[in-house]
Amino acid sequence: MNDIRDLLPGRMRERAFQLKARRDTGAAWHEPQFVECKQCGRRATRQIWAKSLFVCPNCGNHQPIGAYYRLSLVLDSGSFRELDAELAPQDVLGFPGYPEKLNAQTQKTGLSEAVVAAVGRIGGVSVVAAVLDSRFFMGSMSTAVGEKITRAIEYAAAKKLPLVIFSASGGARMQEGIFSLMQMAKTSAAIERFSARGGLYISVLTHPTTGGVTASFASLGDIMLAEPGALIGFAGPRVIEQTIGERLPEGFQRSEFQLEHGFVDKVVPRSELRATLIQLLQLHAGGRKTE
């Protein structure tokens, strides 16, 4: 009986996780069955998009995806355990209308904040993974996002586990002002302490990764990976062009441009990301699977 009771919580946790991942694809929200690519404008059924991991079946454009769904694509089945799920944003400045907007974002996405952190396994290797979700306030960095990222880093350090962070963000959250900007220093300091203890940090940059997230933890990986076509930079190209009064090079700030200029180590299609992470993590673990 004790063995059965020990198994049930894990099964229930995995089922809840898979339901959240399915909801991220729109399957549980009764959304339109046809999805239009924002790049080429062509449409395909939601089932076809899901089969292609939400990479356009016509032009290969990588559509932003939800945090739970992304974790379901890389974590070993049954290994997901969420960290600090109860951590929610605070209206630290009493910003007009902010609580109502937070509630609307939660109702729309099912998320309590713009980041999901978890411990799990990838190819048998235990890891801490955090995913920013651009559907919630454009993945902007609030005090709660900074705290959850920092706690994930500290958990990885305490447990001596590798760290993988998937970034997708529009930068700081204006409703939290200077407190949002403080998270840049907070998360960067946590990464520095993690690195000083010999931890492996793999940063995966997805579309878009901009602003304060790019200027802090997203750019501090020991290994920098990026999805194809991802916009990666501090300010966007339109703002830069308006500032300098010049036209930017073709593909400026896209992941392929960043690879060519040494900012990222490899551009990895979504279909190959799990295999790439398995290879890197098992090399780091010396070929040994961890519990």
mmCIF file of C-alpha atoms in Angstrom:
data_model
loop_
_atom_site.group_PDB
_atom_site.id
_atom_site.type_symbol
_atom_site.label_atom_id
_atom_site.label_comp_id
_atom_site.label_asym_id
_atom_site.label_seq_id
_atom_site.Cartn_x
_atom_site.Cartn_y
_atom_site.Cartn_z
ATOM 1 C CA MET A 1 0.000 0.000 0.000
ATOM 2 C CA ASN A 2 2.808 2.408 0.786
ATOM 3 C CA ASP A 3 4.255 1.901 -2.700
ATOM 4 C CA ILE A 4 0.892 2.678 -4.320
ATOM 5 C CA ARG A 5 0.474 5.854 -2.290
ATOM 6 C CA ASP A 6 3.962 6.936 -3.282
ATOM 7 C CA LEU A 7 3.128 6.492 -6.974
ATOM 8 C CA LEU A 8 -0.189 8.335 -7.025
ATOM 9 C CA PRO A 9 1.101 11.897 -6.381
ATOM 10 C CA GLY A 10 3.604 11.564 -9.237
ATOM 11 C CA ARG A 11 0.944 10.300 -11.629
ATOM 12 C CA MET A 12 -1.437 13.074 -10.664
ATOM 13 C CA ARG A 13 1.323 15.659 -11.039
ATOM 14 C CA GLU A 14 2.212 14.372 -14.505
ATOM 15 C CA ARG A 15 -1.423 14.358 -15.597
ATOM 16 C CA ALA A 16 -1.887 17.945 -14.416
ATOM 17 C CA PHE A 17 1.311 18.934 -16.225
ATOM 18 C CA GLN A 18 0.204 17.330 -19.490
ATOM 19 C CA LEU A 19 -3.195 19.037 -19.253
ATOM 20 C CA LYS A 20 -1.460 22.400 -18.864
ATOM 21 C CA ALA A 21 0.820 21.623 -21.816
ATOM 22 C CA ARG A 22 -2.230 20.699 -23.908
ATOM 23 C CA ARG A 23 -3.968 23.906 -22.852
ATOM 24 C CA ASP A 24 -0.914 25.860 -24.070
ATOM 25 C CA THR A 25 -1.523 24.516 -27.582
ATOM 26 C CA GLY A 26 -5.081 25.855 -27.554
ATOM 27 C CA ALA A 27 -6.633 22.397 -27.501
ATOM 28 C CA ALA A 28 -8.371 22.980 -24.171
ATOM 29 C CA TRP A 29 -9.534 26.522 -24.930
ATOM 30 C CA HIS A 30 -11.725 25.714 -27.951
ATOM 31 C CA GLU A 31 -9.696 28.139 -30.050
ATOM 32 C CA PRO A 32 -10.083 28.331 -33.863
ATOM 33 C CA GLN A 33 -9.013 25.107 -35.543
ATOM 34 C CA PHE A 34 -6.982 26.956 -38.174
ATOM 35 C CA VAL A 35 -3.740 28.730 -37.223
ATOM 36 C CA GLU A 36 -2.248 31.424 -39.453
ATOM 37 C CA CYS A 37 1.514 31.875 -39.699
ATOM 38 C CA LYS A 38 2.537 35.418 -38.778
ATOM 39 C CA GLN A 39 5.421 35.287 -41.240
ATOM 40 C CA CYS A 40 4.047 33.790 -44.462
ATOM 41 C CA GLY A 41 0.337 34.303 -43.788
ATOM 42 C CA ARG A 42 -0.617 30.763 -44.768
ATOM 43 C CA ARG A 43 -2.980 28.704 -42.630
ATOM 44 C CA ALA A 44 -3.015 25.104 -41.465
ATOM 45 C CA THR A 45 -5.093 23.130 -38.993
ATOM 46 C CA ARG A 46 -4.158 23.229 -35.335
ATOM 47 C CA GLN A 47 -3.484 19.468 -35.502
ATOM 48 C CA ILE A 48 -0.878 19.994 -38.242
ATOM 49 C CA TRP A 49 0.730 22.811 -36.260
ATOM 50 C CA ALA A 50 0.857 20.598 -33.155
ATOM 51 C CA LYS A 51 2.455 17.776 -35.138
ATOM 52 C CA SER A 52 5.158 20.191 -36.341
ATOM 53 C CA LEU A 53 5.733 21.488 -32.760
ATOM 54 C CA PHE A 54 4.189 24.820 -33.793
ATOM 55 C CA VAL A 55 6.789 25.414 -36.474
ATOM 56 C CA CYS A 56 5.053 26.636 -39.637
ATOM 57 C CA PRO A 57 4.630 23.652 -41.992
ATOM 58 C CA ASN A 58 4.924 26.024 -44.959
ATOM 59 C CA CYS A 59 7.832 28.389 -44.219
ATOM 60 C CA GLY A 60 9.459 26.963 -41.047
ATOM 61 C CA ASN A 61 8.761 30.008 -38.878
ATOM 62 C CA HIS A 62 9.018 29.092 -35.179
ATOM 63 C CA GLN A 63 5.887 30.319 -33.423
ATOM 64 C CA PRO A 64 6.224 31.307 -29.725
ATOM 65 C CA ILE A 65 4.844 28.555 -27.482
ATOM 66 C CA GLY A 66 3.596 28.292 -23.897
ATOM 67 C CA ALA A 67 5.853 27.438 -20.976
ATOM 68 C CA TYR A 68 4.265 24.125 -19.992
ATOM 69 C CA TYR A 69 4.134 22.970 -23.598
ATOM 70 C CA ARG A 70 7.813 23.814 -24.084
ATOM 71 C CA LEU A 71 8.747 21.864 -20.968
ATOM 72 C CA SER A 72 6.719 18.910 -22.214
ATOM 73 C CA LEU A 73 8.844 18.884 -25.381
ATOM 74 C CA VAL A 74 12.173 18.578 -23.560
ATOM 75 C CA LEU A 75 11.579 16.876 -20.186
ATOM 76 C CA ASP A 76 11.477 13.099 -19.765
ATOM 77 C CA SER A 77 7.954 11.811 -19.261
ATOM 78 C CA GLY A 78 6.905 11.701 -15.611
ATOM 79 C CA SER A 79 9.838 13.773 -14.337
ATOM 80 C CA PHE A 80 8.217 17.232 -14.087
ATOM 81 C CA ARG A 81 7.975 18.856 -10.656
ATOM 82 C CA GLU A 82 7.168 22.555 -10.540
ATOM 83 C CA LEU A 83 9.102 24.927 -8.288
ATOM 84 C CA ASP A 84 7.541 27.910 -6.496
ATOM 85 C CA ALA A 85 4.243 27.565 -8.340
ATOM 86 C CA GLU A 86 2.525 29.756 -5.752
ATOM 87 C CA LEU A 87 4.799 32.765 -6.355
ATOM 88 C CA ALA A 88 2.629 35.510 -7.869
ATOM 89 C CA PRO A 89 3.228 39.140 -8.938
ATOM 90 C CA GLN A 90 2.662 42.033 -6.562
ATOM 91 C CA ASP A 91 1.432 45.535 -7.322
ATOM 92 C CA VAL A 92 4.495 47.055 -5.653
ATOM 93 C CA LEU A 93 3.827 50.607 -6.902
ATOM 94 C CA GLY A 94 0.043 50.639 -6.699
ATOM 95 C CA PHE A 95 0.003 51.148 -10.475
ATOM 96 C CA PRO A 96 -3.496 52.068 -11.719
ATOM 97 C CA GLY A 97 -5.248 49.139 -13.374
ATOM 98 C CA TYR A 98 -2.357 46.710 -12.864
ATOM 99 C CA PRO A 99 -4.228 44.179 -10.652
ATOM 100 C CA GLU A 100 -7.040 44.010 -13.198
ATOM 101 C CA LYS A 101 -4.569 43.438 -16.035
ATOM 102 C CA LEU A 102 -2.824 40.703 -14.066
ATOM 103 C CA ASN A 103 -6.135 38.971 -13.498
ATOM 104 C CA ALA A 104 -6.972 39.250 -17.199
ATOM 105 C CA GLN A 105 -3.616 37.719 -18.138
ATOM 106 C CA THR A 106 -4.193 34.824 -15.751
ATOM 107 C CA GLN A 107 -7.669 34.236 -17.158
ATOM 108 C CA LYS A 108 -6.298 34.295 -20.702
ATOM 109 C CA THR A 109 -3.236 32.055 -20.205
ATOM 110 C CA GLY A 110 -3.885 30.028 -17.051
ATOM 111 C CA LEU A 111 -0.547 31.291 -15.689
ATOM 112 C CA SER A 112 0.048 33.141 -12.430
ATOM 113 C CA GLU A 113 3.228 34.785 -13.789
ATOM 114 C CA ALA A 114 5.377 34.988 -16.912
ATOM 115 C CA VAL A 115 7.782 32.229 -15.876
ATOM 116 C CA VAL A 116 7.439 28.548 -14.992
ATOM 117 C CA ALA A 117 10.302 26.845 -13.143
ATOM 118 C CA ALA A 118 10.653 23.119 -12.620
ATOM 119 C CA VAL A 119 13.004 20.302 -11.774
ATOM 120 C CA GLY A 120 12.961 17.289 -14.066
ATOM 121 C CA ARG A 121 15.126 15.069 -16.241
ATOM 122 C CA ILE A 122 16.332 15.439 -19.803
ATOM 123 C CA GLY A 123 17.741 12.218 -21.211
ATOM 124 C CA GLY A 124 17.949 10.838 -17.676
ATOM 125 C CA VAL A 125 19.977 13.797 -16.375
ATOM 126 C CA SER A 126 18.324 15.812 -13.599
ATOM 127 C CA VAL A 127 18.078 19.517 -14.376
ATOM 128 C CA VAL A 128 16.429 22.715 -13.239
ATOM 129 C CA ALA A 129 14.563 24.378 -16.104
ATOM 130 C CA ALA A 130 12.846 27.758 -16.255
ATOM 131 C CA VAL A 131 10.741 29.040 -19.160
ATOM 132 C CA LEU A 132 9.586 32.578 -19.821
ATOM 133 C CA ASP A 133 6.169 32.718 -21.488
ATOM 134 C CA SER A 134 5.642 35.657 -23.845
ATOM 135 C CA ARG A 135 1.842 35.305 -23.643
ATOM 136 C CA PHE A 136 1.856 36.762 -20.105
ATOM 137 C CA PHE A 137 2.744 40.478 -20.281
ATOM 138 C CA MET A 138 5.172 39.667 -23.128
ATOM 139 C CA GLY A 139 7.297 37.647 -20.700
ATOM 140 C CA SER A 140 8.315 40.892 -19.013
ATOM 141 C CA MET A 141 10.479 40.766 -15.908
ATOM 142 C CA SER A 142 8.503 41.627 -12.798
ATOM 143 C CA THR A 143 9.745 41.293 -9.235
ATOM 144 C CA ALA A 144 8.059 37.871 -9.091
ATOM 145 C CA VAL A 145 9.735 36.746 -12.334
ATOM 146 C CA GLY A 146 13.127 37.872 -11.003
ATOM 147 C CA GLU A 147 12.495 36.107 -7.696
ATOM 148 C CA LYS A 148 11.373 32.864 -9.340
ATOM 149 C CA ILE A 149 14.369 32.843 -11.708
ATOM 150 C CA THR A 150 16.706 33.543 -8.784
ATOM 151 C CA ARG A 151 15.173 30.772 -6.672
ATOM 152 C CA ALA A 152 15.532 28.333 -9.593
ATOM 153 C CA ILE A 153 19.209 29.252 -9.939
ATOM 154 C CA GLU A 154 19.783 28.861 -6.200
ATOM 155 C CA TYR A 155 17.957 25.517 -6.164
ATOM 156 C CA ALA A 156 20.194 24.275 -8.996
ATOM 157 C CA ALA A 157 23.265 25.432 -7.065
ATOM 158 C CA ALA A 158 22.160 23.782 -3.816
ATOM 159 C CA LYS A 159 21.326 20.483 -5.543
ATOM 160 C CA LYS A 160 24.372 20.691 -7.884
ATOM 161 C CA LEU A 161 22.163 20.389 -10.956
ATOM 162 C CA PRO A 162 22.620 21.889 -14.424
ATOM 163 C CA LEU A 163 20.414 24.869 -15.250
ATOM 164 C CA VAL A 164 18.496 25.477 -18.491
ATOM 165 C CA ILE A 165 16.605 28.744 -19.017
ATOM 166 C CA PHE A 166 14.407 29.395 -22.055
ATOM 167 C CA SER A 167 14.059 33.144 -22.538
ATOM 168 C CA ALA A 168 11.266 35.002 -24.341
ATOM 169 C CA SER A 169 10.645 38.538 -23.176
ATOM 170 C CA GLY A 170 9.880 42.114 -24.046
ATOM 171 C CA GLY A 171 12.080 43.339 -21.171
ATOM 172 C CA ALA A 172 11.135 45.158 -17.974
ATOM 173 C CA ARG A 173 7.532 45.405 -16.753
ATOM 174 C CA MET A 174 6.713 49.094 -16.725
ATOM 175 C CA GLN A 175 3.978 48.696 -14.082
ATOM 176 C CA GLU A 176 6.702 47.818 -11.559
ATOM 177 C CA GLY A 177 9.158 50.546 -12.570
ATOM 178 C CA ILE A 178 12.593 50.529 -10.929
ATOM 179 C CA PHE A 179 11.748 47.329 -9.033
ATOM 180 C CA SER A 180 11.571 45.527 -12.359
ATOM 181 C CA LEU A 181 14.962 46.909 -13.432
ATOM 182 C CA MET A 182 16.489 45.723 -10.149
ATOM 183 C CA GLN A 183 15.841 42.140 -11.245
ATOM 184 C CA MET A 184 18.607 42.477 -13.832
ATOM 185 C CA ALA A 185 21.234 42.808 -11.101
ATOM 186 C CA LYS A 186 19.541 40.253 -8.865
ATOM 187 C CA THR A 187 19.408 37.474 -11.454
ATOM 188 C CA SER A 188 22.884 38.252 -12.817
ATOM 189 C CA ALA A 189 24.363 38.025 -9.324
ATOM 190 C CA ALA A 190 22.646 34.662 -8.804
ATOM 191 C CA ILE A 191 24.121 33.361 -12.078
ATOM 192 C CA GLU A 192 27.570 34.564 -10.997
ATOM 193 C CA ARG A 193 27.312 32.658 -7.700
ATOM 194 C CA PHE A 194 26.047 29.575 -9.559
ATOM 195 C CA SER A 195 28.965 29.778 -12.003
ATOM 196 C CA ALA A 196 31.495 30.229 -9.183
ATOM 197 C CA ARG A 197 30.300 26.893 -7.765
ATOM 198 C CA GLY A 198 30.963 25.177 -11.076
ATOM 199 C CA GLY A 199 27.380 24.950 -12.296
ATOM 200 C CA LEU A 200 26.505 24.457 -15.974
ATOM 201 C CA TYR A 201 24.069 27.011 -17.378
ATOM 202 C CA ILE A 202 22.563 26.500 -20.840
ATOM 203 C CA SER A 203 20.687 29.563 -22.094
ATOM 204 C CA VAL A 204 18.144 29.017 -24.871
ATOM 205 C CA LEU A 205 17.035 32.207 -26.631
ATOM 206 C CA THR A 206 13.612 32.102 -28.284
ATOM 207 C CA HIS A 207 11.525 34.709 -30.085
ATOM 208 C CA PRO A 208 11.640 37.401 -28.886
ATOM 209 C CA THR A 209 14.404 37.872 -26.284
ATOM 210 C CA THR A 210 14.869 41.592 -25.708
ATOM 211 C CA GLY A 211 15.308 44.302 -23.099
ATOM 212 C CA GLY A 212 16.429 43.686 -19.541
ATOM 213 C CA VAL A 213 16.294 39.897 -19.884
ATOM 214 C CA THR A 214 18.851 40.060 -22.718
ATOM 215 C CA ALA A 215 20.900 42.492 -20.634
ATOM 216 C CA SER A 216 21.018 40.068 -17.705
ATOM 217 C CA PHE A 217 20.623 36.311 -17.204
ATOM 218 C CA ALA A 218 19.678 35.409 -20.804
ATOM 219 C CA SER A 219 23.128 36.436 -22.078
ATOM 220 C CA LEU A 220 25.176 34.783 -19.335
ATOM 221 C CA GLY A 221 24.974 31.126 -20.365
ATOM 222 C CA ASP A 222 28.008 28.879 -20.504
ATOM 223 C CA ILE A 223 26.397 27.566 -23.698
ATOM 224 C CA MET A 224 24.165 29.854 -25.762
ATOM 225 C CA LEU A 225 21.553 28.235 -27.992
ATOM 226 C CA ALA A 226 18.847 29.932 -30.050
ATOM 227 C CA GLU A 227 15.816 28.940 -32.077
ATOM 228 C CA PRO A 228 15.819 29.846 -35.792
ATOM 229 C CA GLY A 229 14.656 33.363 -36.614
ATOM 230 C CA ALA A 230 14.458 34.532 -32.997
ATOM 231 C CA LEU A 231 14.766 38.284 -32.410
ATOM 232 C CA ILE A 232 17.608 38.769 -29.902
ATOM 233 C CA GLY A 233 18.748 42.172 -28.710
ATOM 234 C CA PHE A 234 18.219 44.993 -26.244
ATOM 235 C CA ALA A 235 16.225 47.552 -28.232
ATOM 236 C CA GLY A 236 14.290 46.448 -31.299
ATOM 237 C CA PRO A 237 15.590 47.131 -34.816
ATOM 238 C CA ARG A 238 12.941 49.799 -35.529
ATOM 239 C CA VAL A 239 13.986 51.780 -32.432
ATOM 240 C CA ILE A 240 17.660 51.491 -33.402
ATOM 241 C CA GLU A 241 17.004 52.666 -36.959
ATOM 242 C CA GLN A 242 15.067 55.667 -35.691
ATOM 243 C CA THR A 243 17.858 56.488 -33.221
ATOM 244 C CA ILE A 244 20.861 56.258 -35.554
ATOM 245 C CA GLY A 245 19.051 57.343 -38.709
ATOM 246 C CA GLU A 246 20.425 54.444 -40.745
ATOM 247 C CA ARG A 247 19.033 51.266 -42.243
ATOM 248 C CA LEU A 248 20.195 48.117 -40.487
ATOM 249 C CA PRO A 249 21.713 45.068 -42.230
ATOM 250 C CA GLU A 250 19.348 42.345 -43.448
ATOM 251 C CA GLY A 251 18.476 39.929 -40.641
ATOM 252 C CA PHE A 252 19.973 42.207 -37.974
ATOM 253 C CA GLN A 253 19.429 40.818 -34.425
ATOM 254 C CA ARG A 254 17.973 37.529 -35.675
ATOM 255 C CA SER A 255 19.510 34.365 -34.234
ATOM 256 C CA GLU A 256 21.389 33.547 -37.446
ATOM 257 C CA PHE A 257 22.944 37.042 -37.406
ATOM 258 C CA GLN A 258 23.892 36.584 -33.754
ATOM 259 C CA LEU A 259 25.481 33.198 -34.520
ATOM 260 C CA GLU A 260 27.522 34.714 -37.327
ATOM 261 C CA HIS A 261 28.756 37.437 -34.972
ATOM 262 C CA GLY A 262 29.595 35.130 -32.067
ATOM 263 C CA PHE A 263 26.743 35.964 -29.696
ATOM 264 C CA VAL A 264 25.251 32.459 -29.734
ATOM 265 C CA ASP A 265 26.975 29.084 -30.077
ATOM 266 C CA LYS A 266 24.372 27.258 -32.152
ATOM 267 C CA VAL A 267 20.999 27.819 -33.798
ATOM 268 C CA VAL A 268 18.884 24.746 -33.071
ATOM 269 C CA PRO A 269 15.523 23.952 -34.703
ATOM 270 C CA ARG A 270 12.795 23.082 -32.199
ATOM 271 C CA SER A 271 12.633 19.492 -33.449
ATOM 272 C CA GLU A 272 16.311 19.013 -32.571
ATOM 273 C CA LEU A 273 16.424 20.892 -29.277
ATOM 274 C CA ARG A 274 15.760 17.983 -26.916
ATOM 275 C CA ALA A 275 18.424 15.828 -28.603
ATOM 276 C CA THR A 276 20.913 18.708 -28.428
ATOM 277 C CA LEU A 277 20.216 19.263 -24.726
ATOM 278 C CA ILE A 278 20.559 15.528 -24.022
ATOM 279 C CA GLN A 279 23.948 15.484 -25.723
ATOM 280 C CA LEU A 280 25.218 18.534 -23.827
ATOM 281 C CA LEU A 281 23.877 17.417 -20.438
ATOM 282 C CA GLN A 282 25.187 13.864 -20.728
ATOM 283 C CA LEU A 283 28.597 15.169 -21.757
ATOM 284 C CA HIS A 284 28.544 17.382 -18.650
ATOM 285 C CA ALA A 285 27.488 14.437 -16.496
ATOM 286 C CA GLY A 286 30.299 12.319 -17.939
ATOM 287 C CA GLY A 287 27.801 10.000 -19.601
ATOM 288 C CA ARG A 288 26.229 9.103 -16.241
ATOM 289 C CA LYS A 289 22.496 9.455 -15.760
ATOM 290 C CA THR A 290 21.508 11.166 -12.531
ATOM 291 C CA GLU A 291 18.539 10.732 -10.238
#
